[in-house]
Amino acid sequence: MVNKKRILVVCGTAIATSTVVAKKVEELLSKRGIAVETRQCKAAEIRSNLNGVDLIVATTPIPKDINVPSVRGLAFLTGVGEDDAVKEILQKLGMEQ
Amino acid sequence: MDFAELAKEELIFPSVEFEDNVGVIRFLASKLIDEGVVKADFADAVVEREKGFPTGLQVGEINVAIPHTDAKHVNAAGMAVATLKRPVNFGKMDEPEKKIPVHVVFLLAVLDPQGYIKFLSKLARKFGDASFMSSIYNASTAKEIARILKENLSEPE
């Protein structure tokens, strides 16, 4: 058993969008046999939430100097481009299948 | 929560016209306030949030925006919908400095995020469906839009 990867899901105010995206990311990865732990935060609070995070999935822009890999997350809200976004997550987690 | 219940005919406004995104947000917010769905400070809170964190989604020919704000401004889960005769510009959620023309606005009253999330998840999935979006945008009556929303949102998981 590999350690669960930790994904930080970021949106503007952590009210609605990030919850939808977090659930979707968990569901799609679990379909591929990968269990992840997601956590949500507001874009403004990203720096204080990076501890132990393997990947960021964000629906808003994130600061360029954050040195954790990130994937754009809107695909997980609308479903448009979702397969590519999943592939990008796997690639950035080093778990290409 | 019955998702179909959120698509209320009296809160759907087809082919309306506004100067800008603030105009359409304030109009829809006033309808939610009149219905008691949200509190009086809801409109200001949504407009303010939209400035910092815009909610425009570029999904195809017909784009959408999903303005919303914190639950503390909300009395009950709800939604008001407008289709715009002339699209108005919204900032893009993923690139806030970029503006996109938006044709359909879903103003969301989110009370309990957990319950609402399933609804929003289902609704947002439909945004990428060009035939769904054009059927909403081309519908001429609130009744027709409510029917399309109900059909699409109440189908089983």
Coordinates of N, CA and C in Angstrom, one line a residue:
Chain A
M1 N 0.8 -1.2 0.0 CA 0.0 0.0 0.0 C 0.9 1.3 0.0
V2 N 0.7 2.0 -1.0 CA 1.4 3.3 -1.1 C 0.7 4.3 -0.2
N3 N 1.5 5.3 0.2 CA 0.9 6.4 1.0 C -0.1 7.1 0.1
K4 N -1.3 7.5 0.7 CA -2.3 8.2 0.0 C -1.7 9.6 -0.4
K5 N -1.9 9.9 -1.7 CA -1.5 11.2 -2.1 C -2.4 12.3 -1.6
R6 N -1.8 13.4 -1.3 CA -2.7 14.5 -0.8 C -2.9 15.6 -1.8
I7 N -4.1 15.9 -2.1 CA -4.4 16.9 -3.1 C -5.2 18.1 -2.4
L8 N -4.6 19.3 -2.7 CA -5.3 20.5 -2.2 C -6.1 21.1 -3.3
V9 N -7.4 21.2 -3.0 CA -8.3 21.7 -4.1 C -8.6 23.2 -3.7
V10 N -8.4 24.1 -4.7 CA -8.4 25.5 -4.4 C -9.5 26.2 -5.3
C11 N -10.3 27.0 -4.7 CA -11.2 27.9 -5.5 C -11.3 29.2 -4.8
G12 N -12.1 30.1 -5.4 CA -12.2 31.5 -5.0 C -12.5 31.6 -3.5
T13 N -13.6 31.0 -3.1 CA -14.0 31.2 -1.7 C -14.3 29.9 -0.9
A14 N -14.0 28.8 -1.6 CA -14.2 27.5 -0.9 C -15.6 27.3 -0.5
I15 N -16.6 27.9 -1.2 CA -18.0 27.7 -0.9 C -18.6 26.5 -1.6
A16 N -18.4 26.5 -2.9 CA -19.2 25.5 -3.7 C -18.3 24.8 -4.7
T17 N -17.5 25.6 -5.5 CA -16.8 25.0 -6.6 C -15.8 24.0 -6.2
S18 N -15.0 24.3 -5.1 CA -13.9 23.4 -4.7 C -14.5 22.1 -4.2
T19 N -15.7 22.2 -3.6 CA -16.3 20.9 -3.0 C -16.7 20.0 -4.2
V20 N -17.3 20.6 -5.2 CA -17.7 19.8 -6.4 C -16.4 19.2 -7.0
V21 N -15.4 20.0 -7.2 CA -14.2 19.5 -7.8 C -13.5 18.4 -7.0
A22 N -13.4 18.6 -5.6 CA -12.8 17.7 -4.8 C -13.5 16.3 -4.8
K23 N -14.8 16.3 -4.8 CA -15.6 15.1 -4.9 C -15.3 14.3 -6.2
K24 N -15.3 15.1 -7.3 CA -15.1 14.5 -8.6 C -13.7 13.9 -8.7
V25 N -12.7 14.7 -8.3 CA -11.3 14.2 -8.3 C -11.2 12.8 -7.6
E26 N -11.8 12.8 -6.4 CA -11.7 11.6 -5.6 C -12.4 10.4 -6.3
E27 N -13.6 10.7 -6.9 CA -14.3 9.7 -7.6 C -13.6 9.2 -8.8
L28 N -13.0 10.1 -9.6 CA -12.4 9.6 -10.8 C -11.1 8.9 -10.6
L29 N -10.4 9.3 -9.5 CA -9.1 8.6 -9.2 C -9.4 7.2 -8.5
S30 N -10.5 7.2 -7.7 CA -10.8 5.9 -7.1 C -11.3 4.9 -8.1
K31 N -11.9 5.4 -9.2 CA -12.2 4.5 -10.3 C -11.0 3.8 -10.9
R32 N -9.9 4.5 -10.8 CA -8.6 4.0 -11.4 C -7.8 3.3 -10.3
G33 N -8.5 3.1 -9.2 CA -7.8 2.3 -8.1 C -6.9 3.2 -7.3
I34 N -7.0 4.5 -7.4 CA -6.1 5.3 -6.6 C -6.9 6.1 -5.5
A35 N -6.5 5.9 -4.3 CA -7.2 6.6 -3.2 C -6.4 7.9 -2.9
V36 N -7.0 9.0 -2.9 CA -6.3 10.2 -2.5 C -7.1 10.9 -1.4
E37 N -6.4 11.8 -0.7 CA -7.0 12.6 0.3 C -7.1 14.0 -0.2
T38 N -8.3 14.6 -0.2 CA -8.4 15.9 -0.7 C -8.7 16.9 0.5
R39 N -8.3 18.1 0.3 CA -8.5 19.1 1.3 C -8.9 20.4 0.5
Q40 N -9.7 21.2 1.0 CA -10.1 22.4 0.3 C -9.6 23.7 0.9
C41 N -9.3 24.7 0.1 CA -9.1 26.0 0.7 C -9.4 27.1 -0.2
K42 N -9.4 28.3 0.3 CA -9.6 29.5 -0.6 C -8.3 29.9 -1.2
A43 N -8.4 30.5 -2.4 CA -7.2 30.9 -3.1 C -6.3 31.7 -2.2
A44 N -6.9 32.6 -1.4 CA -6.1 33.5 -0.6 C -5.3 32.8 0.5
E45 N -5.8 31.6 0.9 CA -5.2 30.9 2.0 C -4.3 29.7 1.6
I46 N -3.9 29.7 0.3 CA -3.2 28.6 -0.2 C -1.8 28.3 0.5
R47 N -1.1 29.4 0.8 CA 0.2 29.3 1.3 C 0.2 28.6 2.7
S48 N -0.8 28.8 3.5 CA -0.8 28.2 4.8 C -1.4 26.8 4.8
N49 N -1.7 26.3 3.6 CA -2.3 25.0 3.5 C -1.5 24.0 2.7
L50 N -0.2 24.3 2.5 CA 0.6 23.5 1.6 C 1.3 22.3 2.3
N51 N 1.3 22.3 3.6 CA 2.0 21.3 4.3 C 1.6 19.8 3.9
G52 N 2.5 19.1 3.4 CA 2.2 17.7 3.0 C 1.4 17.5 1.8
V53 N 1.2 18.6 1.0 CA 0.4 18.5 -0.2 C 1.3 18.0 -1.4
D54 N 0.8 17.0 -2.1 CA 1.5 16.5 -3.3 C 1.1 17.2 -4.6
L55 N -0.1 17.7 -4.6 CA -0.6 18.3 -5.8 C -1.7 19.3 -5.5
I56 N -1.8 20.4 -6.3 CA -2.8 21.4 -6.2 C -3.8 21.2 -7.4
V57 N -5.0 21.2 -7.2 CA -6.0 21.3 -8.2 C -6.8 22.6 -8.0
A58 N -6.7 23.6 -8.9 CA -7.3 24.9 -8.7 C -8.2 25.3 -9.8
T59 N -9.3 25.9 -9.4 CA -10.2 26.5 -10.4 C -9.9 28.0 -10.6
T60 N -9.0 28.6 -9.8 CA -8.6 30.0 -9.9 C -7.1 30.0 -10.2
P61 N -6.6 31.1 -10.7 CA -5.1 31.1 -10.8 C -4.4 31.0 -9.5
I62 N -3.3 30.4 -9.4 CA -2.5 30.4 -8.2 C -1.2 31.1 -8.4
P63 N -0.6 31.6 -7.3 CA 0.6 32.3 -7.4 C 1.7 31.5 -8.1
K64 N 2.5 32.2 -8.9 CA 3.5 31.4 -9.7 C 4.6 30.8 -8.9
D65 N 4.9 31.4 -7.7 CA 6.0 31.0 -6.9 C 5.7 29.8 -6.0
I66 N 4.5 29.2 -6.1 CA 4.2 28.1 -5.3 C 4.9 26.9 -5.9
N67 N 5.7 26.2 -5.1 CA 6.5 25.1 -5.8 C 5.9 23.7 -5.6
V68 N 4.6 23.6 -5.6 CA 3.9 22.3 -5.6 C 3.3 22.2 -7.0
P69 N 3.4 21.0 -7.6 CA 2.8 20.9 -8.9 C 1.3 21.2 -8.9
S70 N 0.7 21.8 -10.0 CA -0.7 22.1 -10.0 C -1.3 21.7 -11.3
V71 N -2.6 21.5 -11.2 CA -3.4 21.2 -12.4 C -4.7 22.1 -12.4
R72 N -5.1 22.6 -13.6 CA -6.3 23.4 -13.6 C -7.5 22.5 -13.4
G73 N -8.4 23.0 -12.5 CA -9.5 22.1 -12.1 C -10.9 22.3 -12.7
L74 N -11.0 23.3 -13.5 CA -12.4 23.6 -14.0 C -13.0 22.4 -14.7
A75 N -12.2 21.5 -15.4 CA -12.7 20.4 -16.1 C -13.5 19.5 -15.2
F76 N -13.2 19.5 -13.9 CA -13.9 18.6 -12.9 C -15.2 19.2 -12.5
L77 N -15.4 20.5 -12.8 CA -16.7 21.1 -12.6 C -17.6 20.9 -13.8
T78 N -17.1 21.2 -15.0 CA -18.0 21.1 -16.1 C -17.9 19.8 -16.9
G79 N -16.9 19.0 -16.6 CA -16.7 17.8 -17.4 C -16.0 18.0 -18.7
V80 N -15.8 19.2 -19.1 CA -15.2 19.5 -20.4 C -13.6 19.3 -20.2
G81 N -13.1 18.4 -21.0 CA -11.6 18.1 -20.9 C -11.2 17.3 -19.6
E82 N -12.2 16.6 -19.1 CA -11.9 15.9 -17.8 C -10.9 14.8 -17.9
D83 N -11.0 14.0 -19.0 CA -10.0 12.9 -19.2 C -8.6 13.4 -19.2
D84 N -8.4 14.5 -20.0 CA -7.0 15.0 -20.1 C -6.6 15.5 -18.7
A85 N -7.5 16.1 -18.0 CA -7.2 16.7 -16.6 C -6.8 15.5 -15.7
V86 N -7.5 14.4 -15.8 CA -7.2 13.2 -14.9 C -5.7 12.7 -15.3
K87 N -5.5 12.7 -16.6 CA -4.2 12.2 -17.1 C -3.1 13.1 -16.5
E88 N -3.4 14.4 -16.5 CA -2.4 15.4 -16.0 C -2.1 15.2 -14.5
I89 N -3.2 14.9 -13.8 CA -3.0 14.6 -12.4 C -2.1 13.4 -12.2
L90 N -2.4 12.3 -12.9 CA -1.7 11.1 -12.7 C -0.2 11.4 -13.1
Q91 N 0.0 12.1 -14.1 CA 1.4 12.4 -14.6 C 2.1 13.2 -13.5
K92 N 1.4 14.2 -13.0 CA 2.1 15.1 -12.0 C 2.3 14.4 -10.7
L93 N 1.5 13.4 -10.4 CA 1.7 12.6 -9.2 C 2.7 11.5 -9.4
G94 N 3.2 11.4 -10.7 CA 4.1 10.3 -11.0 C 3.4 8.9 -11.0
M95 N 2.1 8.9 -11.3 CA 1.4 7.6 -11.3 C 0.8 7.3 -12.6
E96 N 1.5 7.6 -13.7 CA 0.9 7.3 -15.0 C 0.5 5.9 -15.1
Q97 N -0.6 5.6 -15.7 CA -1.1 4.2 -15.8 C -1.0 3.7 -17.3
Chain B
M1 N -32.7 17.0 -0.5 CA -33.2 18.1 -1.3 C -33.6 17.6 -2.7
D2 N -34.8 18.0 -3.1 CA -35.2 17.6 -4.5 C -34.7 18.7 -5.5
F3 N -33.7 18.2 -6.3 CA -33.1 19.2 -7.2 C -34.1 19.9 -8.1
A4 N -35.1 19.2 -8.6 CA -36.0 19.8 -9.5 C -36.7 21.0 -8.8
E5 N -36.9 20.9 -7.5 CA -37.5 22.0 -6.8 C -36.8 23.3 -6.9
L6 N -35.5 23.2 -7.2 CA -34.7 24.4 -7.2 C -34.9 25.2 -8.5
A7 N -35.5 24.6 -9.5 CA -35.7 25.2 -10.8 C -37.2 25.8 -10.8
K8 N -37.3 26.9 -10.1 CA -38.7 27.5 -10.0 C -39.0 28.5 -11.1
E9 N -40.1 28.2 -11.7 CA -40.5 29.0 -12.9 C -40.5 30.5 -12.6
E10 N -41.0 30.9 -11.4 CA -41.1 32.3 -11.1 C -39.7 33.0 -10.9
L11 N -38.7 32.1 -10.9 CA -37.3 32.7 -10.7 C -36.4 32.5 -11.9
I12 N -37.1 32.3 -13.1 CA -36.4 32.1 -14.3 C -36.9 33.3 -15.3
F13 N -35.9 33.9 -15.9 CA -36.2 35.1 -16.7 C -35.5 35.0 -18.1
P14 N -36.3 34.6 -19.1 CA -35.7 34.4 -20.4 C -35.6 35.7 -21.2
S15 N -34.5 35.8 -22.0 CA -34.3 36.9 -22.9 C -34.4 38.3 -22.3
V16 N -33.7 38.5 -21.2 CA -33.7 39.8 -20.5 C -32.4 40.5 -21.0
E17 N -32.4 41.8 -20.8 CA -31.3 42.6 -21.3 C -30.7 43.5 -20.1
F18 N -29.4 43.5 -20.0 CA -28.7 44.3 -19.0 C -27.5 44.9 -19.6
E19 N -27.0 46.1 -19.0 CA -25.8 46.7 -19.5 C -24.6 45.9 -19.1
D20 N -24.6 45.3 -18.0 CA -23.4 44.6 -17.6 C -23.7 43.5 -16.6
N21 N -22.7 42.8 -16.1 CA -22.9 41.6 -15.2 C -23.5 42.1 -13.9
V22 N -23.1 43.2 -13.4 CA -23.6 43.7 -12.1 C -25.2 43.9 -12.2
G23 N -25.6 44.4 -13.4 CA -27.0 44.6 -13.6 C -27.8 43.3 -13.5
V24 N -27.3 42.3 -14.2 CA -28.1 41.0 -14.1 C -28.0 40.4 -12.8
I25 N -26.8 40.5 -12.1 CA -26.7 39.9 -10.7 C -27.7 40.6 -9.8
R26 N -27.7 41.9 -9.8 CA -28.6 42.7 -8.9 C -30.1 42.4 -9.2
F27 N -30.4 42.2 -10.5 CA -31.8 41.9 -10.9 C -32.2 40.6 -10.3
L28 N -31.4 39.6 -10.6 CA -31.7 38.2 -10.1 C -31.7 38.2 -8.6
A29 N -30.8 38.9 -8.0 CA -30.7 38.9 -6.5 C -32.0 39.5 -5.9
S30 N -32.5 40.5 -6.6 CA -33.7 41.2 -6.0 C -34.9 40.2 -6.1
K31 N -34.9 39.4 -7.1 CA -36.0 38.4 -7.1 C -35.8 37.3 -6.0
L32 N -34.6 36.9 -5.7 CA -34.4 36.0 -4.6 C -34.7 36.6 -3.3
I33 N -34.4 37.9 -3.2 CA -34.7 38.6 -1.9 C -36.3 38.7 -1.8
D34 N -37.0 39.1 -2.9 CA -38.4 39.2 -2.8 C -39.1 37.9 -2.4
E35 N -38.5 36.8 -2.8 CA -39.0 35.4 -2.5 C -38.6 35.0 -1.1
G36 N -37.7 35.8 -0.5 CA -37.3 35.4 0.9 C -36.2 34.3 0.9
V37 N -35.7 34.0 -0.3 CA -34.7 32.9 -0.4 C -33.3 33.4 0.2
V38 N -33.0 34.7 0.0 CA -31.8 35.2 0.5 C -32.0 36.5 1.3
K39 N -31.0 36.9 2.0 CA -31.1 38.1 2.8 C -30.8 39.3 2.0
A40 N -31.2 40.5 2.6 CA -31.1 41.7 1.9 C -29.7 42.1 1.4
D41 N -28.7 41.6 2.2 CA -27.3 41.9 1.8 C -26.7 41.0 0.8
F42 N -27.5 40.0 0.3 CA -27.0 39.0 -0.6 C -26.4 39.7 -1.9
A43 N -27.2 40.6 -2.5 CA -26.8 41.2 -3.8 C -25.4 41.8 -3.7
D44 N -25.2 42.7 -2.6 CA -23.9 43.3 -2.5 C -22.8 42.3 -2.3
A45 N -23.1 41.2 -1.5 CA -22.1 40.2 -1.2 C -21.7 39.5 -2.5
V46 N -22.6 39.2 -3.4 CA -22.3 38.5 -4.6 C -21.5 39.4 -5.6
V47 N -22.0 40.6 -5.7 CA -21.3 41.6 -6.6 C -19.8 41.7 -6.1
E48 N -19.6 41.8 -4.8 CA -18.3 42.0 -4.3 C -17.4 40.7 -4.6
R49 N -18.0 39.6 -4.4 CA -17.2 38.3 -4.6 C -16.9 38.2 -6.1
E50 N -17.8 38.6 -6.9 CA -17.6 38.4 -8.4 C -16.4 39.3 -8.8
K51 N -16.2 40.4 -8.2 CA -15.1 41.3 -8.5 C -13.8 40.6 -8.3
G52 N -13.6 39.9 -7.2 CA -12.4 39.3 -6.8 C -12.3 37.9 -7.4
F53 N -13.4 37.2 -7.4 CA -13.4 35.8 -7.9 C -14.5 35.6 -8.8
P54 N -14.3 36.0 -10.1 CA -15.4 35.9 -11.1 C -15.8 34.4 -11.4
T55 N -17.0 34.3 -11.9 CA -17.5 32.9 -12.0 C -17.9 32.6 -13.5
G56 N -17.4 33.3 -14.4 CA -17.7 33.0 -15.8 C -17.0 31.7 -16.2
L57 N -17.8 30.9 -16.9 CA -17.2 29.6 -17.4 C -17.4 29.5 -18.9
Q58 N -16.2 29.4 -19.6 CA -16.2 29.3 -21.0 C -16.4 27.9 -21.4
V59 N -17.6 27.5 -21.9 CA -17.9 26.1 -22.1 C -18.2 25.8 -23.6
G60 N -18.3 26.9 -24.4 CA -18.6 26.6 -25.8 C -19.1 27.9 -26.4
E61 N -20.1 27.7 -27.3 CA -20.7 28.9 -28.0 C -21.5 29.7 -27.0
I62 N -22.2 28.9 -26.1 CA -23.0 29.6 -25.1 C -22.4 29.4 -23.7
N63 N -21.9 30.6 -23.2 CA -21.2 30.5 -21.9 C -22.1 30.8 -20.7
V64 N -21.6 30.4 -19.6 CA -22.5 30.6 -18.4 C -21.7 31.2 -17.3
A65 N -22.4 31.8 -16.3 CA -21.7 32.2 -15.1 C -22.6 31.7 -13.9
I66 N -21.9 31.4 -12.8 CA -22.6 30.9 -11.6 C -22.2 31.7 -10.4
P67 N -22.6 33.0 -10.4 CA -22.3 33.9 -9.2 C -23.0 33.3 -7.9
H68 N -22.2 33.4 -6.8 CA -22.7 32.9 -5.5 C -21.9 33.5 -4.4
T69 N -22.3 33.3 -3.2 CA -21.6 33.9 -2.0 C -21.8 33.0 -0.8
D70 N -21.3 33.5 0.3 CA -21.3 32.7 1.6 C -22.8 32.4 2.0
A71 N -22.9 31.3 2.7 CA -24.2 30.9 3.2 C -24.8 31.9 4.2
K72 N -24.0 32.7 4.9 CA -24.6 33.6 5.9 C -25.5 34.6 5.3
H73 N -25.5 34.8 3.9 CA -26.4 35.7 3.3 C -27.7 35.0 2.7
V74 N -27.8 33.7 3.0 CA -28.8 32.9 2.4 C -29.8 32.3 3.4
N75 N -31.1 32.3 3.1 CA -32.1 31.7 4.0 C -32.4 30.3 3.6
A76 N -32.4 30.0 2.3 CA -32.8 28.7 1.8 C -32.1 28.4 0.5
A77 N -31.9 27.1 0.2 CA -31.3 26.8 -1.0 C -32.2 27.2 -2.2
G78 N -31.6 27.8 -3.2 CA -32.3 28.3 -4.3 C -31.5 28.7 -5.5
M79 N -32.2 29.2 -6.5 CA -31.5 29.6 -7.7 C -32.4 30.5 -8.5
A80 N -31.7 31.5 -9.1 CA -32.5 32.3 -10.1 C -31.7 32.3 -11.4
V81 N -32.4 32.3 -12.5 CA -31.8 32.0 -13.8 C -32.2 33.1 -14.8
A82 N -31.2 33.6 -15.6 CA -31.5 34.6 -16.6 C -30.8 34.1 -17.9
T83 N -31.6 34.2 -19.0 CA -30.9 34.1 -20.3 C -30.8 35.5 -20.9
L84 N -29.7 35.9 -21.5 CA -29.5 37.3 -21.9 C -29.6 37.4 -23.4
K85 N -30.5 38.3 -23.8 CA -30.7 38.6 -25.2 C -29.3 39.0 -25.8
R86 N -28.6 39.9 -25.1 CA -27.3 40.3 -25.5 C -26.4 39.9 -24.4
P87 N -25.4 39.0 -24.7 CA -24.5 38.5 -23.7 C -23.8 39.7 -22.9
V88 N -23.5 39.5 -21.7 CA -22.7 40.5 -20.9 C -21.4 39.9 -20.5
N89 N -20.4 40.7 -20.3 CA -19.1 40.2 -19.9 C -19.0 39.8 -18.4
F90 N -18.4 38.6 -18.2 CA -18.0 38.2 -16.9 C -16.5 37.8 -16.9
G91 N -15.9 38.0 -15.8 CA -14.5 37.5 -15.7 C -14.5 36.0 -15.7
K92 N -13.4 35.4 -16.3 CA -13.3 33.9 -16.3 C -12.9 33.4 -14.9
M93 N -13.5 32.4 -14.4 CA -13.1 31.8 -13.1 C -11.6 31.5 -13.1
D94 N -11.1 30.9 -14.2 CA -9.8 30.4 -14.1 C -8.7 31.4 -14.6
E95 N -9.2 32.5 -15.2 CA -8.4 33.6 -15.7 C -9.1 34.9 -15.4
P96 N -9.2 35.4 -14.2 CA -10.1 36.5 -13.8 C -9.9 37.8 -14.6
E97 N -8.6 38.0 -15.1 CA -8.4 39.2 -15.8 C -9.0 39.2 -17.2
K98 N -9.4 38.0 -17.7 CA -10.0 37.8 -19.0 C -11.5 37.9 -18.9
K99 N -12.1 38.6 -19.8 CA -13.6 38.7 -19.8 C -14.2 37.8 -20.9
I100 N -15.3 37.2 -20.7 CA -15.9 36.4 -21.7 C -17.4 36.8 -21.8
P101 N -18.0 36.7 -23.0 CA -19.4 37.0 -23.1 C -20.2 35.8 -22.5
V102 N -21.1 36.2 -21.6 CA -21.9 35.1 -20.9 C -23.4 35.3 -21.4
H103 N -24.0 34.1 -21.7 CA -25.4 34.1 -22.2 C -26.4 33.7 -21.2
V104 N -26.0 32.8 -20.3 CA -26.9 32.3 -19.3 C -26.3 32.5 -17.9
V105 N -27.1 33.0 -17.0 CA -26.6 33.2 -15.6 C -27.4 32.4 -14.6
F106 N -26.7 31.6 -13.8 CA -27.4 30.9 -12.7 C -26.9 31.5 -11.4
L107 N -27.8 32.3 -10.8 CA -27.4 32.9 -9.5 C -27.8 31.9 -8.4
L108 N -26.7 31.5 -7.7 CA -26.9 30.3 -6.8 C -27.1 30.8 -5.3
A109 N -28.1 30.3 -4.7 CA -28.2 30.6 -3.2 C -27.8 29.3 -2.5
V110 N -26.6 29.3 -2.0 CA -26.0 28.0 -1.4 C -26.2 28.1 0.1
L111 N -27.0 27.2 0.7 CA -27.1 27.3 2.1 C -26.3 26.2 2.8
D112 N -26.6 25.0 2.5 CA -25.9 23.9 3.1 C -25.0 23.3 1.9
P113 N -23.7 23.6 1.9 CA -22.9 23.2 0.8 C -23.0 21.7 0.5
Q114 N -23.0 20.9 1.5 CA -23.1 19.4 1.2 C -24.3 19.0 0.4
G115 N -25.4 19.6 0.7 CA -26.6 19.2 0.0 C -26.6 19.8 -1.4
Y116 N -26.1 21.1 -1.5 CA -26.2 21.8 -2.7 C -25.1 21.3 -3.7
I117 N -24.1 20.7 -3.2 CA -23.0 20.3 -4.1 C -23.4 19.3 -5.1
K118 N -24.3 18.3 -4.7 CA -24.8 17.3 -5.6 C -25.5 18.0 -6.8
F119 N -26.3 19.0 -6.4 CA -27.1 19.7 -7.4 C -26.2 20.5 -8.3
L120 N -25.2 21.2 -7.7 CA -24.3 22.0 -8.6 C -23.5 21.1 -9.5
S121 N -23.1 20.0 -8.9 CA -22.3 19.1 -9.7 C -23.1 18.6 -10.9
K122 N -24.3 18.3 -10.7 CA -25.1 17.8 -11.8 C -25.4 18.9 -12.8
L123 N -25.7 20.1 -12.3 CA -26.0 21.2 -13.2 C -24.7 21.5 -14.0
A124 N -23.6 21.6 -13.3 CA -22.3 22.1 -14.0 C -21.9 21.1 -15.1
R125 N -22.2 19.8 -14.9 CA -21.9 18.8 -15.9 C -22.6 19.1 -17.2
K126 N -23.8 19.7 -17.1 CA -24.6 20.0 -18.3 C -24.1 21.1 -19.0
F127 N -23.3 22.0 -18.4 CA -22.8 23.2 -19.1 C -22.0 22.8 -20.3
G128 N -21.3 21.7 -20.3 CA -20.5 21.3 -21.4 C -21.3 20.6 -22.5
D129 N -22.6 20.4 -22.3 CA -23.4 19.8 -23.2 C -24.1 20.9 -24.1
A130 N -23.5 21.0 -25.3 CA -23.9 22.1 -26.2 C -25.5 22.1 -26.5
S131 N -26.0 20.9 -26.6 CA -27.5 20.8 -27.0 C -28.3 21.3 -25.8
F132 N -27.9 20.9 -24.6 CA -28.6 21.4 -23.4 C -28.5 22.9 -23.3
M133 N -27.3 23.4 -23.5 CA -27.1 24.9 -23.3 C -28.0 25.6 -24.4
S134 N -28.0 25.1 -25.6 CA -28.7 25.8 -26.6 C -30.2 25.7 -26.4
S135 N -30.7 24.6 -25.8 CA -32.1 24.4 -25.6 C -32.5 25.4 -24.5
I136 N -31.7 25.6 -23.5 CA -32.0 26.6 -22.4 C -32.0 28.0 -23.0
Y137 N -30.9 28.3 -23.8 CA -30.8 29.7 -24.3 C -31.9 30.0 -25.3
N138 N -32.3 29.0 -26.1 CA -33.3 29.3 -27.1 C -34.7 29.2 -26.6
A139 N -34.9 28.7 -25.4 CA -36.3 28.6 -24.9 C -36.8 30.0 -24.7
S140 N -38.1 30.2 -25.0 CA -38.6 31.6 -25.0 C -39.5 31.9 -23.7
T141 N -39.8 30.8 -23.0 CA -40.6 31.0 -21.8 C -39.9 30.4 -20.5
A142 N -40.2 31.0 -19.4 CA -39.7 30.5 -18.1 C -40.2 29.0 -17.9
K143 N -41.4 28.8 -18.3 CA -42.0 27.4 -18.2 C -41.1 26.4 -18.9
E144 N -40.8 26.7 -20.1 CA -40.0 25.8 -20.9 C -38.6 25.6 -20.3
I145 N -38.0 26.7 -19.8 CA -36.6 26.5 -19.2 C -36.7 25.7 -17.9
A146 N -37.8 25.9 -17.1 CA -38.0 25.1 -15.9 C -38.2 23.6 -16.3
R147 N -38.9 23.4 -17.3 CA -39.1 22.0 -17.8 C -37.8 21.3 -18.1
I148 N -37.0 22.0 -18.9 CA -35.7 21.5 -19.4 C -34.8 21.2 -18.2
L149 N -34.8 22.2 -17.2 CA -33.9 22.0 -16.1 C -34.4 20.8 -15.2
K150 N -35.7 20.7 -15.0 CA -36.3 19.7 -14.2 C -36.0 18.3 -14.8
E151 N -36.2 18.2 -16.1 CA -35.9 16.9 -16.8 C -34.5 16.5 -16.6
N152 N -33.6 17.5 -16.8 CA -32.1 17.1 -16.7 C -31.6 17.0 -15.3
L153 N -32.2 17.6 -14.4 CA -31.7 17.6 -13.0 C -32.3 16.5 -12.2
S154 N -33.4 16.0 -12.6 CA -34.0 15.0 -11.7 C -33.8 13.6 -12.2
E155 N -33.1 13.5 -13.3 CA -32.8 12.1 -13.8 C -31.9 11.4 -12.7
P156 N -32.1 10.1 -12.6 CA -31.3 9.4 -11.5 C -29.8 9.5 -11.7
E157 N -29.1 9.4 -10.6 CA -27.6 9.4 -10.6 C -27.0 8.4 -11.6

